[in-house]
Coordinates of C-alpha atoms and ligand atoms in Angstrom, one line a residue:
X1 CA 21.4 63.8 158.0
X2 CA 20.2 65.1 161.4
X3 CA 16.7 65.0 162.3
X4 CA 14.9 68.4 161.8
X5 CA 11.3 69.6 161.8
X6 CA 9.9 70.2 158.2
X7 CA 8.9 73.7 157.5
X8 CA 5.2 74.1 158.2
X9 CA 4.5 74.6 154.4
X10 CA 6.2 71.5 153.4
X11 CA 4.5 69.3 156.2
X12 CA 1.1 70.8 155.1
X13 CA 1.7 69.9 151.5
X14 CA 2.5 66.4 152.3
X15 CA -0.4 66.0 154.7
X16 CA -2.7 67.5 152.0
X17 CA -1.8 64.8 149.6
X18 CA -3.5 62.3 152.0
X19 CA -6.8 64.1 151.8
X20 CA -6.7 65.4 148.3
X21 CA -5.7 62.7 145.9
X22 CA -7.2 64.0 142.7
X23 CA -9.9 66.5 141.4
X24 CA -12.7 64.1 142.5
X25 CA -11.6 64.4 146.1
X26 CA -11.8 68.3 145.8
X27 CA -15.3 68.0 144.3
X28 CA -16.4 65.6 147.0
X29 CA -15.1 67.6 149.8
X30 CA -16.5 70.9 148.5
X31 CA -19.9 69.4 147.8
X32 CA -20.0 67.8 151.2
X33 CA -19.4 71.3 152.7
X34 CA -22.2 72.7 150.6
X35 CA -24.6 70.0 151.9
X36 CA -23.6 70.5 155.4
X37 CA -24.3 74.2 154.9
X38 CA -28.0 73.3 154.1
X39 CA -27.9 74.3 150.4
X40 CA -30.9 73.7 148.1
X41 CA -28.8 74.2 144.9
X42 CA -25.3 73.2 144.2
X43 CA -23.5 73.9 141.0
X44 CA -20.1 72.2 140.1
X45 CA -18.1 73.5 137.1
X46 CA -14.9 72.0 135.9
X47 CA -12.4 72.7 133.3
X48 CA -10.3 69.9 131.9
X49 CA -11.8 67.3 134.3
X50 CA -10.9 69.6 137.2
X51 CA -7.2 69.7 136.3
X52 CA -7.3 73.3 135.4
X53 CA -10.2 74.6 137.6
X54 CA -13.0 73.5 139.8
X55 CA -15.8 75.8 141.0
X56 CA -18.4 74.7 143.5
X57 CA -21.1 77.3 144.3
X58 CA -24.0 76.9 146.7
X59 CA -26.9 78.8 148.3
X60 CA -26.2 77.5 151.8
X61 CA -25.6 79.3 155.1
X62 CA -22.4 81.0 154.1
X63 CA -19.2 81.6 156.2
X64 CA -19.2 84.6 158.5
X65 CA -16.5 87.1 157.4
X66 CA -14.5 86.8 160.6
X67 CA -14.5 83.0 160.4
X68 CA -13.2 82.8 156.7
X69 CA -9.5 82.6 157.5
X70 CA -10.2 80.0 160.2
X71 CA -12.1 77.9 157.6
X72 CA -8.8 77.3 155.8
X73 CA -6.8 76.4 158.8
X74 CA -6.1 72.9 159.6
X75 CA -8.3 71.1 162.2
X76 CA -10.7 74.0 162.3
X77 CA -14.4 73.0 161.9
X78 CA -17.7 74.4 162.9
X79 CA -19.2 70.7 163.0
X80 CA -17.7 69.0 166.1
X81 CA -16.2 70.6 169.2
X82 CA -15.3 67.6 171.5
X83 CA -14.2 64.0 171.5
X84 CA -17.7 62.9 172.4
X85 CA -19.1 64.3 169.3
X86 CA -17.0 61.9 167.2
X87 CA -19.2 59.1 168.3
X88 CA -22.3 60.6 166.8
X89 CA -21.3 62.4 163.6
X90 CA -24.4 63.9 161.8
X91 CA -22.6 65.9 159.2
X92 CA -20.7 64.9 156.2
X93 CA -17.5 66.8 157.2
X94 CA -16.0 67.0 160.7
X95 CA -12.2 66.8 160.3
X96 CA -11.7 70.5 159.5
X97 CA -9.0 69.4 157.0
X98 CA -10.5 69.7 153.6
X99 CA -10.2 73.4 152.9
X100 CA -6.8 73.6 154.5
X101 CA -5.5 70.7 152.4
X102 CA -7.0 72.1 149.1
X103 CA -5.5 75.5 150.0
X104 CA -2.0 73.9 150.4
X105 CA -1.9 72.4 147.0
X106 CA -3.9 74.8 144.7
X107 CA -4.7 78.5 144.0
X108 CA -7.8 78.9 146.2
X109 CA -10.4 81.6 146.0
X110 CA -13.5 81.6 148.4
X111 CA -16.3 84.0 148.2
X112 CA -19.0 83.7 150.9
X113 CA -21.8 85.7 152.6
X114 CA -24.3 84.7 155.4
X115 CA -27.8 86.0 155.3
X116 CA -27.0 88.3 158.3
X117 CA -24.3 90.2 156.3
X118 CA -24.9 93.0 153.8
X119 CA -21.6 92.3 152.1
X120 CA -19.7 89.1 151.9
X121 CA -16.0 88.2 152.1
X122 CA -13.4 87.2 149.7
X123 CA -10.4 85.0 150.6
X124 CA -7.5 84.1 148.4
X125 CA -4.5 81.7 149.1
X126 CA -1.8 80.3 146.8
X127 CA -0.1 77.0 147.7
X128 CA -0.6 77.4 151.5
X129 CA 0.5 81.0 151.6
X130 CA -1.0 83.0 154.3
X131 CA -4.6 84.1 153.2
X132 CA -5.6 87.4 151.8
X133 CA -9.0 88.5 152.9
X134 CA -11.2 91.3 151.8
X135 CA -14.8 92.4 151.7
X136 CA -16.6 91.6 148.5
X137 CA -20.2 91.9 147.2
X138 CA -21.7 88.5 146.6
X139 CA -24.8 86.4 147.0
X140 CA -25.8 84.6 150.2
X141 CA -23.9 81.3 150.0
X142 CA -20.4 80.1 149.2
X143 CA -18.4 79.9 146.1
X144 CA -15.2 78.0 146.2
X145 CA -12.8 78.1 143.2
X146 CA -9.8 75.7 143.1
X147 CA -7.3 76.3 140.3
X148 CA -4.2 74.5 139.2
X149 CA -4.5 71.6 141.5
X150 CA -1.0 70.3 142.6
X151 CA 0.8 73.1 140.8
X152 CA 3.3 72.9 143.6
X153 CA 3.5 69.1 143.8
X154 CA 4.6 68.2 140.2
X155 CA 5.2 64.6 141.3
X156 CA 1.4 64.3 142.2
X157 CA 0.3 66.3 139.3
X158 CA 1.9 63.7 137.0
X159 CA -0.4 61.0 138.5
X160 CA -3.6 62.8 137.3
X161 CA -5.5 60.9 134.7
X162 CA -6.7 62.4 131.4
X163 CA -9.2 65.1 131.6
X164 CA -11.8 62.6 130.4
X165 CA -11.1 60.1 133.0
X166 CA -11.1 62.7 135.7
X167 CA -14.4 64.1 134.5
X168 CA -15.9 60.6 134.5
X169 CA -15.3 60.2 138.2
X170 CA -16.5 63.7 138.9
X171 CA -19.6 63.0 137.0
X172 CA -20.2 59.9 139.0
X173 CA -19.8 61.5 142.4
X174 CA -22.2 64.3 141.4
X175 CA -24.6 61.7 140.3
X176 CA -24.4 59.8 143.5
X177 CA -25.0 63.0 145.5
X178 CA -28.1 63.7 143.5
X179 CA -29.5 60.3 144.3
X180 CA -28.6 60.7 147.9
X181 CA -30.1 64.2 148.2
X182 CA -33.0 64.4 145.7
X183 CA -34.3 67.5 147.2
X184 CA -31.2 69.4 146.3
X185 CA -30.8 70.7 142.7
X186 CA -27.5 69.7 141.2
X187 CA -25.8 71.1 138.1
X188 CA -22.5 69.9 136.6
X189 CA -20.8 71.9 133.9
X190 CA -17.7 70.7 132.0
X191 CA -15.7 73.0 129.9
X192 CA -18.6 75.5 129.8
X193 CA -21.3 72.8 128.8
X194 CA -24.0 71.6 131.2
X195 CA -23.6 67.7 131.4
X196 CA -25.8 66.9 134.3
X197 CA -28.7 68.3 136.0
X198 CA -31.4 67.5 138.6
X199 CA -34.2 69.9 139.7
X200 CA -34.3 69.4 143.4
X201 CA -37.5 68.8 145.4
X202 CA -38.1 65.6 143.4
X203 CA -38.7 62.1 144.2
X204 CA -35.6 59.9 144.3
X205 CA -37.3 57.6 141.8
X206 CA -37.4 60.4 139.3
X207 CA -33.7 61.1 139.9
X208 CA -33.0 57.4 139.3
X209 CA -35.1 57.3 136.2
X210 CA -33.1 60.4 134.9
X211 CA -29.9 58.3 135.5
X212 CA -30.9 54.8 134.5
X213 CA -33.6 55.5 132.1
X214 CA -37.4 54.7 132.4
X215 CA -37.2 51.2 131.6
X216 CA -37.3 48.5 133.1
X217 CA -39.5 49.8 135.9
X218 CA -37.8 50.5 139.2
X219 CA -38.9 48.5 142.0
X220 CA -38.6 49.4 145.7
X221 CA -39.0 47.8 149.2
X222 CA -38.2 48.7 152.6
X223 CA -37.6 47.0 156.0
X224 CA -35.8 47.2 159.2
X225 CA -33.7 44.9 161.4
X226 CA -32.1 45.9 164.7
X227 CA -30.9 49.4 164.6
X228 CA -31.0 49.5 160.7
X229 CA -33.8 50.8 158.5
X230 CA -33.3 50.0 154.9
X231 CA -34.9 51.2 151.6
X232 CA -34.0 49.5 148.4
X233 CA -34.5 50.5 144.7
X234 CA -33.8 48.0 142.0
X235 CA -33.9 48.3 138.3
X236 CA -34.0 44.7 137.3
X237 CA -32.2 44.0 134.1
X238 CA -32.8 40.4 133.3
X239 CA -30.2 39.9 130.7
X240 CA -27.4 41.6 132.6
X241 CA -25.5 39.7 135.2
X242 CA -23.6 42.7 136.6
X243 CA -24.9 43.9 140.0
X244 CA -24.2 47.6 140.2
X245 CA -24.9 48.9 143.8
X246 CA -24.9 52.5 145.1
X247 CA -25.1 52.3 148.9
X248 CA -25.7 55.2 151.3
X249 CA -25.5 55.1 155.1
X250 CA -27.0 58.2 156.7
X251 CA -26.6 60.0 153.5
X252 CA -23.0 59.2 153.1
X253 CA -21.9 57.1 150.0
X254 CA -20.2 53.9 151.2
X255 CA -18.6 50.8 149.6
X256 CA -19.5 48.0 151.7
X257 CA -19.0 44.2 151.1
X258 CA -21.9 43.3 153.6
X259 CA -24.5 45.2 151.6
X260 CA -23.3 43.8 148.2
X261 CA -23.2 40.2 149.6
X262 CA -26.7 40.5 150.9
X263 CA -28.1 41.6 147.7
X264 CA -26.6 38.6 145.9
X265 CA -27.4 36.2 148.6
X266 CA -30.9 35.2 147.3
X267 CA -31.4 32.5 144.9
X268 CA -32.6 34.5 142.1
X269 CA -30.6 36.6 139.7
X270 CA -30.0 40.1 141.0
X271 CA -28.6 41.8 137.9
X272 CA -29.1 45.4 137.3
X273 CA -29.0 48.6 139.1
X274 CA -29.5 48.9 143.0
X275 CA -29.6 51.8 145.4
X276 CA -29.5 50.8 149.0
X277 CA -30.4 53.5 151.6
X278 CA -29.5 52.7 155.2
X279 CA -30.5 54.9 158.2
X280 CA -29.2 54.2 161.6
X281 CA -28.3 56.1 164.8
X282 CA -25.0 57.8 164.2
X283 CA -23.3 55.7 167.0
X284 CA -24.1 52.4 165.2
X285 CA -21.7 53.2 162.4
X286 CA -18.1 54.3 162.4
X287 CA -17.2 56.5 159.5
X288 CA -13.8 57.3 160.9
X289 CA -12.2 54.3 159.5
X290 CA -10.2 55.8 156.6
X291 CA -9.8 59.4 155.7
X292 CA -11.1 60.3 152.3
X293 CA -12.3 56.8 151.7
X294 CA -15.8 55.4 151.7
X295 CA -15.4 52.3 154.0
X296 CA -17.3 52.3 157.2
X297 CA -17.7 49.9 160.1
X298 CA -21.1 48.6 161.3
X299 CA -21.6 47.7 164.9
X300 CA -24.3 45.2 164.1
X301 CA -23.3 43.9 160.6
X302 CA -25.5 40.8 160.8
X303 CA -28.6 42.8 161.3
X304 CA -27.7 45.0 158.3
X305 CA -27.1 41.9 156.2
X306 CA -30.5 40.5 157.2
X307 CA -32.4 43.7 156.5
X308 CA -30.8 44.1 153.1
X309 CA -31.3 40.4 152.2
X310 CA -35.0 40.4 153.2
X311 CA -35.7 43.6 151.3
X312 CA -33.8 42.3 148.2
X313 CA -35.6 38.9 148.4
X314 CA -39.1 40.4 148.7
X315 CA -38.5 42.3 145.5
X316 CA -37.0 39.4 143.6
X317 CA -40.3 37.5 144.2
X318 CA -42.3 40.1 142.4
X319 CA -43.4 39.5 138.9
X320 CA -42.3 42.1 136.4
X321 CA -44.6 43.7 133.9
X322 CA -44.1 42.5 130.4
X323 CA -42.7 45.7 129.0
X324 CA -41.6 44.4 125.7
X325 CA -43.7 45.1 122.8
X326 CA -44.9 42.4 120.5
X327 CA -42.4 42.0 117.5
X328 CA -43.9 41.9 114.1
X329 CA -43.2 38.9 112.2
X330 CA -42.4 40.0 108.7
X331 CA -43.7 38.0 105.8
X332 CA -41.7 40.2 103.3
X333 CA -38.0 40.7 103.9
X334 CA -37.0 44.4 104.1
X335 CA -33.9 45.4 102.5
X336 CA -31.0 44.6 104.5
X337 CA -32.4 41.6 106.2
X338 CA -31.0 38.2 105.6
X339 CA -33.1 36.3 103.0
X340 CA -32.8 32.5 103.0
X341 CA -31.9 31.6 99.6
X342 CA -32.4 27.9 99.4
X343 CA -33.9 24.9 101.2
X344 CA -31.7 22.0 101.9
X345 CA -31.5 20.1 98.6
X346 CA -33.4 16.8 98.2
X347 CA -34.5 16.8 101.8
X348 CA -38.0 16.8 102.9
X349 CA -39.1 19.2 105.5
X350 CA -38.2 18.2 109.0
X351 CA -37.6 14.7 107.9
X352 CA -35.4 13.6 110.7
X353 CA -37.9 14.7 113.3
X354 CA -39.1 11.7 115.2
X355 CA -42.9 11.6 115.3
X356 CA -44.3 11.6 118.9
X357 CA -41.0 10.8 120.6
X358 CA -41.3 9.2 123.9
X359 CA -38.9 7.4 126.3
X360 CA -40.5 4.0 125.8
X361 CA -40.4 4.5 121.9
X362 CA -44.0 3.3 121.7
X363 CA -45.3 6.8 120.8
X364 CA -48.8 6.0 121.7
X365 CA -49.0 7.6 125.0
X366 CA -48.0 11.1 124.0
X367 CA -50.4 11.1 120.9
X368 CA -52.7 14.1 120.9
X369 CA -56.3 12.9 121.5
X370 CA -58.2 15.8 120.2
X371 CA -57.6 18.7 117.7
X372 CA -59.3 22.0 117.9
X373 CA -58.6 24.5 115.1
X374 CA -59.0 28.0 116.2
X375 CA -58.9 30.5 113.5
X376 CA -58.5 29.2 110.0
X377 CA -61.8 28.2 108.3
X378 CA -61.7 25.3 106.0
X379 CA -61.9 27.3 102.7
X380 CA -59.1 29.5 103.8
X381 CA -56.8 26.6 104.6
X382 CA -57.3 25.0 101.2
X383 CA -54.0 23.5 100.1
X384 CA -51.8 26.2 98.5
X385 CA -48.1 25.8 97.7
X386 CA -46.0 27.9 100.2
X387 CA -44.6 30.0 97.4
X388 CA -48.0 31.5 96.5
X389 CA -48.5 32.7 100.0
X390 CA -45.4 34.9 100.5
X391 CA -44.5 38.1 99.3
X392 CA -40.9 37.5 98.3
X393 CA -40.1 34.4 96.3
X394 CA -38.0 31.7 98.0
X395 CA -36.6 28.9 96.0
X396 CA -38.1 25.9 97.8
X397 CA -37.1 22.6 96.4
X398 CA -39.5 20.7 94.3
X399 CA -41.5 18.5 96.7
X400 CA -44.8 18.1 98.3
X401 CA -47.1 21.0 98.7
X402 CA -47.5 22.6 102.2
X403 CA -50.6 23.9 103.5
X404 CA -51.2 25.7 106.7
X405 CA -54.3 24.4 108.5
X406 CA -54.5 26.8 111.5
X407 CA -53.4 27.3 115.0
X408 CA -54.6 25.2 118.0
X409 CA -56.0 26.9 121.0
X410 CA -52.8 25.8 122.8
X411 CA -50.9 27.9 120.2
X412 CA -49.2 25.3 118.1
X413 CA -49.4 25.7 114.4
X414 CA -50.7 22.9 112.2
X415 CA -49.4 22.1 108.7
X416 CA -50.2 19.5 106.1
X417 CA -47.0 18.5 104.5
X418 CA -47.8 16.1 101.6
X419 CA -50.2 14.2 103.8
X420 CA -48.0 14.3 107.0
X421 CA -49.3 16.5 109.8
X422 CA -46.7 18.7 111.2
X423 CA -47.1 20.8 114.5
X424 CA -44.8 23.7 115.1
X425 CA -44.1 25.4 118.3
X426 CA -43.9 29.0 116.9
X427 CA -41.7 30.3 119.7
X428 CA -39.1 27.6 119.4
X429 CA -39.2 28.0 115.5
X430 CA -38.8 31.7 115.7
X431 CA -35.9 31.4 118.2
X432 CA -34.1 29.0 115.9
X433 CA -34.6 31.3 112.9
X434 CA -33.3 34.3 114.7
X435 CA -30.4 32.4 116.2
X436 CA -29.2 31.1 112.8
X437 CA -29.7 34.5 111.0
X438 CA -27.8 36.4 113.7
X439 CA -24.9 33.9 113.6
X440 CA -24.7 34.2 109.9
X441 CA -25.0 37.9 109.8
X442 CA -22.3 38.4 112.5
X443 CA -19.9 36.1 110.9
X444 CA -19.7 38.5 108.0
X445 CA -19.0 41.6 110.0
X446 CA -21.3 44.1 111.8
X447 CA -23.6 46.4 110.0
X448 CA -25.5 49.5 111.3
X449 CA -29.1 50.4 111.3
X450 CA -29.5 54.1 111.7
X451 CA -32.4 55.1 114.1
X452 CA -35.0 57.4 112.6
X453 CA -35.0 59.3 115.9
X454 CA -31.7 59.4 117.9
X455 CA -32.1 58.2 121.5
X456 CA -30.9 60.4 124.4
X457 CA -28.8 58.2 126.6
X458 CA -29.4 58.2 130.5
X459 CA -26.3 59.7 132.1
X460 CA -25.1 56.4 133.7
X461 CA -25.0 54.8 130.3
X462 CA -23.4 57.7 128.7
X463 CA -20.4 57.5 131.0
X464 CA -20.2 53.6 130.4
X465 CA -20.4 54.1 126.6
X466 CA -17.7 56.8 126.8
X467 CA -14.9 54.4 127.9
X468 CA -15.7 51.7 125.5
X469 CA -16.8 53.7 122.4
X470 CA -14.3 52.2 120.1
X471 CA -15.5 48.7 120.8
X472 CA -19.1 49.6 120.6
X473 CA -18.5 51.4 117.2
X474 CA -16.7 48.2 116.0
X475 CA -20.0 46.2 116.3
X476 CA -22.2 48.8 114.8
X477 CA -23.3 51.4 117.4
X478 CA -23.0 55.0 116.3
X479 CA -23.0 57.8 118.9
X480 CA -23.0 61.6 118.7
X481 CA -22.4 64.1 121.5
X482 CA -24.2 67.5 121.4
X483 CA -24.6 69.9 124.3
X484 CA -22.9 67.5 126.6
X485 CA -25.5 64.9 125.9
X486 CA -24.8 61.5 124.3
X487 CA -27.1 60.5 121.6
X488 CA -27.5 57.0 120.2
X489 CA -27.8 57.3 116.5
X490 CA -27.4 53.8 115.1
X491 CA -27.5 50.3 116.4
X492 CA -26.1 47.1 115.1
X493 CA -28.3 45.7 112.3
X494 CA -29.3 42.4 114.0
X495 CA -32.1 40.2 112.5
X496 CA -34.9 39.4 115.1
X497 CA -34.0 42.4 117.3
X498 CA -36.3 45.0 115.7
X499 CA -38.6 45.0 118.7
X500 CA -35.8 45.3 121.3
X501 CA -35.4 48.8 122.5
X502 CA -32.2 50.4 121.3
X503 CA -31.1 51.3 124.9
X504 CA -31.7 47.7 125.9
X505 CA -29.6 46.4 123.0
X506 CA -26.9 48.8 124.0
X507 CA -27.1 47.9 127.7
X508 CA -26.7 44.3 126.8
X509 CA -23.9 44.9 124.7
X510 CA -22.1 47.0 127.3
X511 CA -22.4 44.4 129.9
X512 CA -21.2 41.7 127.5
X513 CA -18.2 43.8 126.4
X514 CA -17.2 44.7 130.0
X515 CA -17.4 41.0 131.0
X516 CA -15.4 39.8 128.0
X517 CA -12.5 40.7 126.0
X518 CA -13.2 38.6 123.0
X519 CA -15.8 40.8 121.2
X520 CA -16.3 38.6 118.1
X521 CA -17.2 35.3 119.9
X522 CA -19.6 36.8 122.4
X523 CA -21.5 39.3 120.6
X524 CA -23.7 37.3 118.4
X525 CA -24.5 35.0 121.2
X526 CA -25.7 37.8 123.4
X527 CA -27.8 39.3 120.7
X528 CA -29.2 35.9 120.0
X529 CA -30.4 35.8 123.6
X530 CA -32.0 39.2 123.1
X531 CA -33.7 38.0 120.0
X532 CA -35.0 34.9 121.8
X533 CA -36.8 37.1 124.4
X534 CA -38.2 39.1 121.5
X535 CA -39.5 35.9 119.7
X536 CA -43.2 35.3 119.3
X537 CA -44.8 33.6 122.2
X538 CA -46.8 30.4 122.1
X539 CA -49.9 32.2 123.4
X540 CA -49.9 34.7 120.4
X541 CA -52.5 34.3 117.7
X542 CA -50.6 34.3 114.4
X543 CA -52.0 35.3 111.0
X544 CA -51.8 32.8 108.1
X545 CA -48.9 34.9 106.6
X546 CA -47.0 34.9 109.8
X547 CA -47.4 31.1 110.1
X548 CA -46.3 30.5 106.6
X549 CA -43.3 32.8 107.0
X550 CA -42.2 31.0 110.0
X551 CA -42.4 27.6 108.0
X552 CA -40.6 29.1 105.1
X553 CA -37.8 30.5 107.2
X554 CA -37.4 27.6 109.5
X555 CA -36.9 25.2 106.5
X556 CA -33.9 27.2 105.5
X557 CA -32.3 26.6 108.9
X558 CA -29.3 24.3 109.4
X559 CA -31.0 22.7 112.3
X560 CA -34.7 23.2 111.9
X561 CA -35.8 20.6 114.3
X562 CA -35.1 22.4 117.5
X563 CA -34.7 25.8 119.2
X564 CA -31.1 26.9 120.2
X565 CA -31.7 25.6 123.7
X566 CA -32.5 22.1 122.3
X567 CA -36.2 22.1 122.6
X568 CA -38.1 20.6 119.7
X569 CA -39.5 23.0 117.2
X570 CA -41.7 20.6 115.3
X571 CA -43.4 17.4 115.6
X572 CA -44.4 15.3 112.6
X573 CA -47.1 12.6 112.5
X574 CA -46.3 10.8 109.1
X575 CA -49.1 9.5 106.8
X576 CA -47.7 6.1 107.4
X577 CA -48.0 6.4 111.1
X578 CA -51.6 7.6 110.7
X579 CA -52.4 4.7 108.4
X580 CA -50.9 2.3 110.8
X581 CA -52.9 3.8 113.7
X582 CA -56.0 3.6 111.8
X583 CA -55.2 0.0 110.6
X584 CA -55.3 1.0 107.0
X585 CA -51.8 -0.2 106.1
Ligands
ADP1 P1 -15.1 70.2 157.7 O1 -16.1 70.2 156.6 O2 -14.6 69.0 158.2 O3 -15.5 71.1 159.0 P2 -13.6 71.9 155.9 O4 -12.2 72.3 155.8 O5 -14.2 71.2 154.8 O6 -13.8 71.0 157.3 O7 -14.4 73.2 156.2 C1 -14.0 74.0 157.4 C2 -15.3 74.8 157.9 O8 -15.5 75.8 156.8 C3 -16.5 74.0 158.0 O9 -16.5 73.5 159.2 C4 -17.5 75.1 157.8 O10 -17.8 75.9 159.0 C5 -16.9 76.1 156.8 N1 -17.3 75.9 155.4 C6 -16.6 75.2 154.4 N2 -17.3 75.2 153.3 C7 -18.5 75.8 153.5 C8 -19.8 76.1 152.8 N3 -19.8 75.7 151.5 N4 -20.8 76.8 153.4 C9 -20.7 77.1 154.6 N5 -19.5 76.8 155.5 C10 -18.6 76.3 154.9
MG2 MG1 -15.6 69.6 154.9

């Protein structure tokens, strides 16, 4: 075949494919144009994830009627005019290619009006045909409608993902813009329903709370190094190892390994959601690396690394508020909770536990010297069999009577077990109890606990949930979708997690499922970790009923002597040991 020039329309279509890959590229380009036009409100509406139709409408400066045909010409832009301008790009667009590319591969309709014009203009193009232009009554601002993307490039159209997958990407990009431009109001409608909205003129932290949820608290810090000013926001999620970073440089969303590495470079665990906002003179950063991609080049990458690392480190050092509420230790077992049915037969309680263990084996050095009982007066702690103090009967093997004596100021619980004295660490004991209950419960399948009030999920979570809904449902989560919002209606029925917030439980589960493919093995361990955090603390003053319930439940554990991490849960001082100590034997 001889060499020949491709017809202009074919060449345009091929070139357009480089700029416009899928619906999200169209949405991103159109929103960038709206932001460059100084808009304070941008609404995006898509049908079928943008495969059928995308409309982006703004209240920006508009395009003068005589310029409208130019706007859809290749390499026509109002944003730069000389090669020098390329070194200091202050707008999001500058190539003058987006509208021309979109026009080449779709049916395009633009209506626009500047505030100097009484009437606006209307332009229509189909697959790169020459534009039809007319006058049109419209509001100040611009409305761009892109229908049937790739209708004339069937090979490309085949590569589009499902409407759901395309919508997920679009939602993410709209959310990212809303974080970058908190003073602009954004609305996203999908198939006629509003699925995301910000109000504009608001604090960035408010936008982040809307996306991530109110809890845990969002921390912030700022700093500067060389030409880079950096502000960081971090929602620290201690149980989640995933570090999710949204980075912006001069208002442009970027993916950058330096920023990510700097966040993770500290010694502490950086898990959770991050926003990194970098401002720098435009000539310090080259955004012209890859068309339609988000990579950038920094002239002084070392300074940027140091600025982000220092900011992140200063936040990691901060202690976080204890936002978890105190769990209620139940003395009665509500329906549906695992009730221990028997104590190990013929075994005295914690018999295997070494009294006063010490490396030398002498035991004397670790002996407690003084005892101070805090709350239980002598009459109250008169010996009572355990079974009389609890509301639901447990078949405890015949054996010595137990009595609860009280709680030391240091938090340990003191019991008399047939003349032996047993000290219990309530936290370790509670951890052990929860651990074994969760293991047992999960080994027989996953149940659901319906929430009295369904919980609205923050948008970032809703989209994560969306693509692993089946797996989440298989472990007990129940969702419903109404008015474009995802509601959490039920959570796995996990013992020991009643004080864990449903969103927190979901977040931990989503993180666990996205890091692992084997659902069964990982789930109960993750939940057990959650339950550990929610276990009673050594410093809490416990009621007699709570203390007795701990005893009762601990004796039903397979390994009552230690918490799941191996720390001892109980310490026994036998009557023999006492007798020998007091030289009575
Ligand atoms: P670029 O953004 O790189 O300049 P585009 O093809 O995206 O190229 O847009 C071409 C021109 O059309 C822009 O330079 C701008 O003058 C005008 N334009 C496009 N969209 C809008 C809008 N929403 N509001 C005002 N002007 C717009
Ligand atoms: Mg543009």
